[in-house]
């Protein structure tokens, strides 16, 4: 079995198992296992793969066939050009969320005080801390495991983030210029229909937004105004069909300039709004 044959065979097995990105995944698992990059396959592809390594590659492929996310097999996910550590029990960073980071970076001036609530792996606040100047960065989550992962990612990537264990704003008494969040927003009834990778390996805690998916927006709308400085801004990720409902929630709660932004796929993805000057 040559290296190239092994990768082709793994790709075919993943395809047969209904894995959408079968070719990419076969390659990613190969690179993870061997530490080689893809040009290795062009230069050494026709050479024999050592049996021991092939056995390990088959084992990894088996796990992917069983719909374990590739990121949990490699232990990493790239996000905004940084390599984040991931683990079972904390939401794997989604590339869709890079759009939230880009929108936030447009707004956040040097020196701003920024809080990310429901920080998960820390991908949002750490990317922003790395890509902006001298912000004061805070991250909170209800999950101890998420905070610990954020701490490790911040340390590895060299970002200075203060961590707060809190159920949304319950244990937060400071005020911020910006509050960012990618809260859970999936409708509870839709959880069983999610892809196996998400349903069985991402924590329900990070996905379940209640009956209509909007529970966290309602709580954030109620609680965030007191935690924002005057003129402070909220920037949140939303589901592709939630723009209208989320706008209504924040307008009814007295926030100003509620704006919905579409991502590069044309899906509503981000909401921004300002704390009302009168509250
Ligand atoms: N966009 C995520 C998904 O694909 C949902 C994350 C969330 O609820 N914030 O499942």
PDB file of N, CA and C in Angstrom, residues 32-121:
ATOM      1  N   UNK A  32      -2.195  14.981   9.933  1.00  0.00           N
ATOM      2  CA  UNK A  32      -2.136  14.927  11.398  1.00  0.00           C
ATOM      3  C   UNK A  32      -1.274  13.743  11.857  1.00  0.00           C
ATOM      4  N   UNK A  33      -1.509  12.595  11.243  1.00  0.00           N
ATOM      5  CA  UNK A  33      -0.809  11.377  11.656  1.00  0.00           C
ATOM      6  C   UNK A  33       0.681  11.435  11.331  1.00  0.00           C
ATOM      7  N   UNK A  34       1.009  11.916  10.125  1.00  0.00           N
ATOM      8  CA  UNK A  34       2.395  11.821   9.664  1.00  0.00           C
ATOM      9  C   UNK A  34       3.203  13.077   9.965  1.00  0.00           C
ATOM     10  N   UNK A  35       2.513  14.202  10.190  1.00  0.00           N
ATOM     11  CA  UNK A  35       3.226  15.462  10.354  1.00  0.00           C
ATOM     12  C   UNK A  35       3.745  16.004   9.020  1.00  0.00           C
ATOM     13  N   UNK A  36       3.342  15.363   7.926  1.00  0.00           N
ATOM     14  CA  UNK A  36       3.769  15.815   6.588  1.00  0.00           C
ATOM     15  C   UNK A  36       2.715  16.759   6.015  1.00  0.00           C
ATOM     16  N   UNK A  37       3.090  17.545   4.992  1.00  0.00           N
ATOM     17  CA  UNK A  37       2.070  18.355   4.325  1.00  0.00           C
ATOM     18  C   UNK A  37       1.671  17.685   3.009  1.00  0.00           C
ATOM     19  N   UNK A  38       0.767  18.350   2.260  1.00  0.00           N
ATOM     20  CA  UNK A  38       0.211  17.635   1.113  1.00  0.00           C
ATOM     21  C   UNK A  38       1.223  17.435  -0.024  1.00  0.00           C
ATOM     22  N   UNK A  39       2.265  18.258  -0.067  1.00  0.00           N
ATOM     23  CA  UNK A  39       3.243  18.053  -1.155  1.00  0.00           C
ATOM     24  C   UNK A  39       4.003  16.740  -0.969  1.00  0.00           C
ATOM     25  N   UNK A  40       4.039  16.251   0.258  1.00  0.00           N
ATOM     26  CA  UNK A  40       4.663  14.942   0.500  1.00  0.00           C
ATOM     27  C   UNK A  40       4.024  13.887  -0.401  1.00  0.00           C
ATOM     28  N   UNK A  41       2.708  14.006  -0.600  1.00  0.00           N
ATOM     29  CA  UNK A  41       1.997  13.012  -1.414  1.00  0.00           C
ATOM     30  C   UNK A  41       2.417  13.099  -2.875  1.00  0.00           C
ATOM     31  N   UNK A  42       2.803  14.300  -3.323  1.00  0.00           N
ATOM     32  CA  UNK A  42       3.269  14.456  -4.707  1.00  0.00           C
ATOM     33  C   UNK A  42       4.682  13.909  -4.860  1.00  0.00           C
ATOM     34  N   UNK A  43       5.514  14.122  -3.843  1.00  0.00           N
ATOM     35  CA  UNK A  43       6.923  13.729  -3.965  1.00  0.00           C
ATOM     36  C   UNK A  43       7.165  12.284  -3.532  1.00  0.00           C
ATOM     37  N   UNK A  44       6.411  11.795  -2.550  1.00  0.00           N
ATOM     38  CA  UNK A  44       6.648  10.438  -2.027  1.00  0.00           C
ATOM     39  C   UNK A  44       5.421   9.526  -2.133  1.00  0.00           C
ATOM     40  N   UNK A  45       4.378  10.037  -2.803  1.00  0.00           N
ATOM     41  CA  UNK A  45       3.091   9.323  -2.831  1.00  0.00           C
ATOM     42  C   UNK A  45       3.169   7.887  -3.298  1.00  0.00           C
ATOM     43  N   UNK A  46       4.114   7.592  -4.200  1.00  0.00           N
ATOM     44  CA  UNK A  46       4.159   6.226  -4.765  1.00  0.00           C
ATOM     45  C   UNK A  46       5.056   5.294  -3.952  1.00  0.00           C
ATOM     46  N   UNK A  47       5.610   5.812  -2.848  1.00  0.00           N
ATOM     47  CA  UNK A  47       6.440   4.935  -1.997  1.00  0.00           C
ATOM     48  C   UNK A  47       5.555   4.171  -1.009  1.00  0.00           C
ATOM     49  N   UNK A  48       6.111   3.121  -0.490  1.00  0.00           N
ATOM     50  CA  UNK A  48       5.355   2.252   0.421  1.00  0.00           C
ATOM     51  C   UNK A  48       5.119   2.926   1.784  1.00  0.00           C
ATOM     52  N   UNK A  49       3.904   2.827   2.294  1.00  0.00           N
ATOM     53  CA  UNK A  49       3.597   3.361   3.627  1.00  0.00           C
ATOM     54  C   UNK A  49       3.903   2.259   4.644  1.00  0.00           C
ATOM     55  N   UNK A  50       4.668   2.550   5.707  1.00  0.00           N
ATOM     56  CA  UNK A  50       4.961   1.501   6.691  1.00  0.00           C
ATOM     57  C   UNK A  50       3.664   0.929   7.276  1.00  0.00           C
ATOM     58  N   UNK A  51       3.633  -0.378   7.443  1.00  0.00           N
ATOM     59  CA  UNK A  51       2.412  -1.062   7.888  1.00  0.00           C
ATOM     60  C   UNK A  51       1.864  -0.529   9.200  1.00  0.00           C
ATOM     61  N   UNK A  52       2.775  -0.226  10.098  1.00  0.00           N
ATOM     62  CA  UNK A  52       2.348   0.236  11.425  1.00  0.00           C
ATOM     63  C   UNK A  52       1.599   1.572  11.308  1.00  0.00           C
ATOM     64  N   UNK A  53       2.141   2.430  10.417  1.00  0.00           N
ATOM     65  CA  UNK A  53       1.518   3.737  10.233  1.00  0.00           C
ATOM     66  C   UNK A  53       0.166   3.579   9.519  1.00  0.00           C
ATOM     67  N   UNK A  54       0.129   2.629   8.575  1.00  0.00           N
ATOM     68  CA  UNK A  54      -1.136   2.394   7.871  1.00  0.00           C
ATOM     69  C   UNK A  54      -2.213   1.926   8.850  1.00  0.00           C
ATOM     70  N   UNK A  55      -1.829   1.074   9.781  1.00  0.00           N
ATOM     71  CA  UNK A  55      -2.803   0.587  10.764  1.00  0.00           C
ATOM     72  C   UNK A  55      -3.364   1.756  11.579  1.00  0.00           C
ATOM     73  N   UNK A  56      -2.487   2.687  11.942  1.00  0.00           N
ATOM     74  CA  UNK A  56      -2.943   3.858  12.715  1.00  0.00           C
ATOM     75  C   UNK A  56      -3.868   4.738  11.870  1.00  0.00           C
ATOM     76  N   UNK A  57      -3.525   4.838  10.597  1.00  0.00           N
ATOM     77  CA  UNK A  57      -4.340   5.670   9.695  1.00  0.00           C
ATOM     78  C   UNK A  57      -5.730   5.043   9.522  1.00  0.00           C
ATOM     79  N   UNK A  58      -5.758   3.722   9.402  1.00  0.00           N
ATOM     80  CA  UNK A  58      -7.054   3.036   9.280  1.00  0.00           C
ATOM     81  C   UNK A  58      -7.901   3.236  10.528  1.00  0.00           C
ATOM     82  N   UNK A  59      -7.228   3.208  11.656  1.00  0.00           N
ATOM     83  CA  UNK A  59      -7.934   3.384  12.929  1.00  0.00           C
ATOM     84  C   UNK A  59      -8.562   4.791  13.013  1.00  0.00           C
ATOM     85  N   UNK A  60      -7.783   5.789  12.598  1.00  0.00           N
ATOM     86  CA  UNK A  60      -8.311   7.169  12.579  1.00  0.00           C
ATOM     87  C   UNK A  60      -9.486   7.278  11.601  1.00  0.00           C
ATOM     88  N   UNK A  61      -9.324   6.649  10.442  1.00  0.00           N
ATOM     89  CA  UNK A  61     -10.389   6.684   9.431  1.00  0.00           C
ATOM     90  C   UNK A  61     -11.652   6.015   9.977  1.00  0.00           C
ATOM     91  N   UNK A  62     -11.475   4.893  10.691  1.00  0.00           N
ATOM     92  CA  UNK A  62     -12.627   4.210  11.309  1.00  0.00           C
ATOM     93  C   UNK A  62     -13.391   5.166  12.215  1.00  0.00           C
ATOM     94  N   UNK A  63     -12.634   5.936  12.983  1.00  0.00           N
ATOM     95  CA  UNK A  63     -13.300   6.841  13.937  1.00  0.00           C
ATOM     96  C   UNK A  63     -14.054   7.936  13.188  1.00  0.00           C
ATOM     97  N   UNK A  64     -13.491   8.403  12.084  1.00  0.00           N
ATOM     98  CA  UNK A  64     -14.184   9.413  11.277  1.00  0.00           C
ATOM     99  C   UNK A  64     -15.417   8.802  10.596  1.00  0.00           C
ATOM    100  N   UNK A  65     -15.305   7.536  10.153  1.00  0.00           N
ATOM    101  CA  UNK A  65     -16.456   6.825   9.571  1.00  0.00           C
ATOM    102  C   UNK A  65     -17.609   6.807  10.581  1.00  0.00           C
ATOM    103  N   UNK A  66     -17.268   6.725  11.840  1.00  0.00           N
ATOM    104  CA  UNK A  66     -18.284   6.740  12.895  1.00  0.00           C
ATOM    105  C   UNK A  66     -18.715   8.155  13.267  1.00  0.00           C
ATOM    106  N   UNK A  67     -18.413   9.099  12.379  1.00  0.00           N
ATOM    107  CA  UNK A  67     -18.885  10.489  12.522  1.00  0.00           C
ATOM    108  C   UNK A  67     -18.309  11.254  13.706  1.00  0.00           C
ATOM    109  N   UNK A  68     -17.152  10.819  14.180  1.00  0.00           N
ATOM    110  CA  UNK A  68     -16.446  11.674  15.138  1.00  0.00           C
ATOM    111  C   UNK A  68     -15.865  12.830  14.333  1.00  0.00           C
ATOM    112  N   UNK A  69     -16.106  14.082  14.759  1.00  0.00           N
ATOM    113  CA  UNK A  69     -15.622  15.221  13.969  1.00  0.00           C
ATOM    114  C   UNK A  69     -14.097  15.172  13.786  1.00  0.00           C
ATOM    115  N   UNK A  70     -13.654  15.543  12.594  1.00  0.00           N
ATOM    116  CA  UNK A  70     -12.215  15.565  12.294  1.00  0.00           C
ATOM    117  C   UNK A  70     -11.447  16.372  13.342  1.00  0.00           C
ATOM    118  N   UNK A  71     -12.060  17.473  13.774  1.00  0.00           N
ATOM    119  CA  UNK A  71     -11.371  18.348  14.738  1.00  0.00           C
ATOM    120  C   UNK A  71     -11.096  17.634  16.057  1.00  0.00           C
ATOM    121  N   UNK A  72     -11.990  16.725  16.454  1.00  0.00           N
ATOM    122  CA  UNK A  72     -11.745  16.007  17.710  1.00  0.00           C
ATOM    123  C   UNK A  72     -10.668  14.943  17.513  1.00  0.00           C
ATOM    124  N   UNK A  73     -10.489  14.505  16.273  1.00  0.00           N
ATOM    125  CA  UNK A  73      -9.437  13.511  15.995  1.00  0.00           C
ATOM    126  C   UNK A  73      -8.065  14.172  15.933  1.00  0.00           C
ATOM    127  N   UNK A  74      -8.023  15.406  15.432  1.00  0.00           N
ATOM    128  CA  UNK A  74      -6.723  16.106  15.367  1.00  0.00           C
ATOM    129  C   UNK A  74      -6.490  16.953  16.617  1.00  0.00           C
ATOM    130  N   UNK A  75      -7.604  17.281  17.326  1.00  0.00           N
ATOM    131  CA  UNK A  75      -7.481  18.104  18.533  1.00  0.00           C
ATOM    132  C   UNK A  75      -7.368  19.595  18.245  1.00  0.00           C
ATOM    133  N   UNK A  76      -7.585  19.977  16.984  1.00  0.00           N
ATOM    134  CA  UNK A  76      -7.420  21.398  16.647  1.00  0.00           C
ATOM    135  C   UNK A  76      -8.463  21.874  15.632  1.00  0.00           C
ATOM    136  N   UNK A  77      -8.658  23.188  15.606  1.00  0.00           N
ATOM    137  CA  UNK A  77      -9.450  23.843  14.557  1.00  0.00           C
ATOM    138  C   UNK A  77      -8.804  25.195  14.265  1.00  0.00           C
ATOM    139  N   UNK A  78      -8.583  25.467  12.998  1.00  0.00           N
ATOM    140  CA  UNK A  78      -8.079  26.799  12.611  1.00  0.00           C
ATOM    141  C   UNK A  78      -9.235  27.781  12.636  1.00  0.00           C
ATOM    142  N   UNK A  79      -8.970  28.961  13.157  1.00  0.00           N
ATOM    143  CA  UNK A  79      -9.999  30.002  13.225  1.00  0.00           C
ATOM    144  C   UNK A  79      -9.287  31.343  13.142  1.00  0.00           C
ATOM    145  N   UNK A  80      -9.657  32.170  12.176  1.00  0.00           N
ATOM    146  CA  UNK A  80      -9.017  33.469  11.948  1.00  0.00           C
ATOM    147  C   UNK A  80      -7.492  33.343  11.824  1.00  0.00           C
ATOM    148  N   UNK A  81      -7.040  32.211  11.294  1.00  0.00           N
ATOM    149  CA  UNK A  81      -5.600  32.032  11.095  1.00  0.00           C
ATOM    150  C   UNK A  81      -4.850  31.568  12.336  1.00  0.00           C
ATOM    151  N   UNK A  82      -5.568  31.300  13.411  1.00  0.00           N
ATOM    152  CA  UNK A  82      -4.924  30.795  14.628  1.00  0.00           C
ATOM    153  C   UNK A  82      -5.341  29.339  14.842  1.00  0.00           C
ATOM    154  N   UNK A  83      -4.455  28.569  15.443  1.00  0.00           N
ATOM    155  CA  UNK A  83      -4.804  27.174  15.703  1.00  0.00           C
ATOM    156  C   UNK A  83      -5.323  27.019  17.127  1.00  0.00           C
ATOM    157  N   UNK A  84      -6.614  26.704  17.245  1.00  0.00           N
ATOM    158  CA  UNK A  84      -7.231  26.519  18.557  1.00  0.00           C
ATOM    159  C   UNK A  84      -7.273  25.054  18.923  1.00  0.00           C
ATOM    160  N   UNK A  85      -6.978  24.800  20.183  1.00  0.00           N
ATOM    161  CA  UNK A  85      -7.166  23.445  20.702  1.00  0.00           C
ATOM    162  C   UNK A  85      -8.665  23.221  20.916  1.00  0.00           C
ATOM    163  N   UNK A  86      -9.144  22.038  20.609  1.00  0.00           N
ATOM    164  CA  UNK A  86     -10.558  21.715  20.838  1.00  0.00           C
ATOM    165  C   UNK A  86     -10.641  20.426  21.640  1.00  0.00           C
ATOM    166  N   UNK A  87     -11.776  20.195  22.267  1.00  0.00           N
ATOM    167  CA  UNK A  87     -11.962  18.916  22.960  1.00  0.00           C
ATOM    168  C   UNK A  87     -13.447  18.628  23.102  1.00  0.00           C
ATOM    169  N   UNK A  88     -13.779  17.359  23.263  1.00  0.00           N
ATOM    170  CA  UNK A  88     -15.158  16.953  23.464  1.00  0.00           C
ATOM    171  C   UNK A  88     -15.672  17.670  24.718  1.00  0.00           C
ATOM    172  N   UNK A  89     -16.880  18.236  24.629  1.00  0.00           N
ATOM    173  CA  UNK A  89     -17.439  18.927  25.796  1.00  0.00           C
ATOM    174  C   UNK A  89     -17.491  20.437  25.629  1.00  0.00           C
ATOM    175  N   UNK A  90     -16.797  20.956  24.608  1.00  0.00           N
ATOM    176  CA  UNK A  90     -16.803  22.402  24.333  1.00  0.00           C
ATOM    177  C   UNK A  90     -17.071  22.572  22.837  1.00  0.00           C
ATOM    178  N   UNK A  91     -17.958  23.518  22.472  1.00  0.00           N
ATOM    179  CA  UNK A  91     -18.314  23.700  21.058  1.00  0.00           C
ATOM    180  C   UNK A  91     -17.061  23.901  20.191  1.00  0.00           C
ATOM    181  N   UNK A  92     -16.986  23.154  19.103  1.00  0.00           N
ATOM    182  CA  UNK A  92     -15.884  23.318  18.142  1.00  0.00           C
ATOM    183  C   UNK A  92     -16.103  24.648  17.410  1.00  0.00           C
ATOM    184  N   UNK A  93     -15.079  25.506  17.313  1.00  0.00           N
ATOM    185  CA  UNK A  93     -15.263  26.778  16.598  1.00  0.00           C
ATOM    186  C   UNK A  93     -15.778  26.540  15.178  1.00  0.00           C
ATOM    187  N   UNK A  94     -16.741  27.375  14.770  1.00  0.00           N
ATOM    188  CA  UNK A  94     -17.303  27.285  13.416  1.00  0.00           C
ATOM    189  C   UNK A  94     -16.712  28.389  12.558  1.00  0.00           C
ATOM    190  N   UNK A  95     -16.402  28.050  11.313  1.00  0.00           N
ATOM    191  CA  UNK A  95     -15.862  29.084  10.425  1.00  0.00           C
ATOM    192  C   UNK A  95     -16.886  30.199  10.197  1.00  0.00           C
ATOM    193  N   UNK A  96     -18.184  29.884  10.263  1.00  0.00           N
ATOM    194  CA  UNK A  96     -19.226  30.927  10.158  1.00  0.00           C
ATOM    195  C   UNK A  96     -18.991  32.049  11.163  1.00  0.00           C
ATOM    196  N   UNK A  97     -18.433  31.691  12.301  1.00  0.00           N
ATOM    197  CA  UNK A  97     -18.259  32.662  13.385  1.00  0.00           C
ATOM    198  C   UNK A  97     -17.124  33.645  13.107  1.00  0.00           C
ATOM    199  N   UNK A  98     -16.279  33.329  12.112  1.00  0.00           N
ATOM    200  CA  UNK A  98     -15.250  34.304  11.724  1.00  0.00           C
ATOM    201  C   UNK A  98     -15.904  35.613  11.265  1.00  0.00           C
ATOM    202  N   UNK A  99     -17.111  35.497  10.708  1.00  0.00           N
ATOM    203  CA  UNK A  99     -17.815  36.711  10.250  1.00  0.00           C
ATOM    204  C   UNK A  99     -18.148  37.626  11.435  1.00  0.00           C
ATOM    205  N   UNK A 100     -18.542  37.027  12.552  1.00  0.00           N
ATOM    206  CA  UNK A 100     -18.795  37.821  13.765  1.00  0.00           C
ATOM    207  C   UNK A 100     -17.523  38.545  14.200  1.00  0.00           C
ATOM    208  N   UNK A 101     -16.403  37.842  14.159  1.00  0.00           N
ATOM    209  CA  UNK A 101     -15.123  38.442  14.564  1.00  0.00           C
ATOM    210  C   UNK A 101     -14.777  39.605  13.626  1.00  0.00           C
ATOM    211  N   UNK A 102     -14.970  39.402  12.323  1.00  0.00           N
ATOM    212  CA  UNK A 102     -14.657  40.480  11.363  1.00  0.00           C
ATOM    213  C   UNK A 102     -15.549  41.696  11.604  1.00  0.00           C
ATOM    214  N   UNK A 103     -16.829  41.449  11.843  1.00  0.00           N
ATOM    215  CA  UNK A 103     -17.747  42.568  12.112  1.00  0.00           C
ATOM    216  C   UNK A 103     -17.367  43.279  13.416  1.00  0.00           C
ATOM    217  N   UNK A 104     -16.968  42.512  14.409  1.00  0.00           N
ATOM    218  CA  UNK A 104     -16.584  43.118  15.693  1.00  0.00           C
ATOM    219  C   UNK A 104     -15.308  43.950  15.527  1.00  0.00           C
ATOM    220  N   UNK A 105     -14.358  43.432  14.744  1.00  0.00           N
ATOM    221  CA  UNK A 105     -13.086  44.161  14.560  1.00  0.00           C
ATOM    222  C   UNK A 105     -13.302  45.508  13.868  1.00  0.00           C
ATOM    223  N   UNK A 106     -14.336  45.590  13.022  1.00  0.00           N
ATOM    224  CA  UNK A 106     -14.680  46.870  12.385  1.00  0.00           C
ATOM    225  C   UNK A 106     -15.100  47.929  13.389  1.00  0.00           C
ATOM    226  N   UNK A 107     -15.668  47.477  14.513  1.00  0.00           N
ATOM    227  CA  UNK A 107     -16.281  48.398  15.474  1.00  0.00           C
ATOM    228  C   UNK A 107     -15.372  48.736  16.649  1.00  0.00           C
ATOM    229  N   UNK A 108     -14.529  47.786  17.037  1.00  0.00           N
ATOM    230  CA  UNK A 108     -13.813  47.909  18.320  1.00  0.00           C
ATOM    231  C   UNK A 108     -12.579  48.807  18.179  1.00  0.00           C
ATOM    232  N   UNK A 109     -12.558  49.970  18.850  1.00  0.00           N
ATOM    233  CA  UNK A 109     -11.382  50.836  18.754  1.00  0.00           C
ATOM    234  C   UNK A 109     -10.273  50.388  19.723  1.00  0.00           C
ATOM    235  N   UNK A 110      -9.083  50.910  19.523  1.00  0.00           N
ATOM    236  CA  UNK A 110      -7.961  50.612  20.423  1.00  0.00           C
ATOM    237  C   UNK A 110      -8.371  50.887  21.866  1.00  0.00           C
ATOM    238  N   UNK A 111      -7.946  50.031  22.754  1.00  0.00           N
ATOM    239  CA  UNK A 111      -8.143  50.288  24.170  1.00  0.00           C
ATOM    240  C   UNK A 111      -9.531  49.956  24.711  1.00  0.00           C
ATOM    241  N   UNK A 112     -10.438  49.464  23.872  1.00  0.00           N
ATOM    242  CA  UNK A 112     -11.810  49.202  24.341  1.00  0.00           C
ATOM    243  C   UNK A 112     -11.831  48.042  25.341  1.00  0.00           C
ATOM    244  N   UNK A 113     -12.863  48.060  26.166  1.00  0.00           N
ATOM    245  CA  UNK A 113     -13.064  46.989  27.140  1.00  0.00           C
ATOM    246  C   UNK A 113     -14.138  46.053  26.585  1.00  0.00           C
ATOM    247  N   UNK A 114     -13.770  44.797  26.375  1.00  0.00           N
ATOM    248  CA  UNK A 114     -14.614  43.887  25.596  1.00  0.00           C
ATOM    249  C   UNK A 114     -14.868  42.593  26.369  1.00  0.00           C
ATOM    250  N   UNK A 115     -16.127  42.190  26.435  1.00  0.00           N
ATOM    251  CA  UNK A 115     -16.499  40.923  27.093  1.00  0.00           C
ATOM    252  C   UNK A 115     -17.112  39.975  26.067  1.00  0.00           C
ATOM    253  N   UNK A 116     -16.671  38.727  26.086  1.00  0.00           N
ATOM    254  CA  UNK A 116     -17.298  37.661  25.277  1.00  0.00           C
ATOM    255  C   UNK A 116     -18.031  36.748  26.247  1.00  0.00           C
ATOM    256  N   UNK A 117     -19.383  36.728  26.156  1.00  0.00           N
ATOM    257  CA  UNK A 117     -20.109  35.797  27.026  1.00  0.00           C
ATOM    258  C   UNK A 117     -20.462  34.538  26.236  1.00  0.00           C
ATOM    259  N   UNK A 118     -20.444  33.405  26.925  1.00  0.00           N
ATOM    260  CA  UNK A 118     -20.560  32.080  26.303  1.00  0.00           C
ATOM    261  C   UNK A 118     -19.335  31.871  25.412  1.00  0.00           C
ATOM    262  N   UNK A 119     -18.139  31.977  25.996  1.00  0.00           N
ATOM    263  CA  UNK A 119     -16.907  32.032  25.187  1.00  0.00           C
ATOM    264  C   UNK A 119     -16.476  30.686  24.633  1.00  0.00           C
ATOM    265  N   UNK A 120     -16.958  29.571  25.184  1.00  0.00           N
ATOM    266  CA  UNK A 120     -16.584  28.251  24.637  1.00  0.00           C
ATOM    267  C   UNK A 120     -15.076  28.056  24.616  1.00  0.00           C
ATOM    268  N   UNK A 121     -14.535  27.790  23.422  1.00  0.00           N
ATOM    269  CA  UNK A 121     -13.087  27.564  23.279  1.00  0.00           C
ATOM    270  C   UNK A 121     -12.275  28.845  23.409  1.00  0.00           C
TER     271      UNK A 121
END
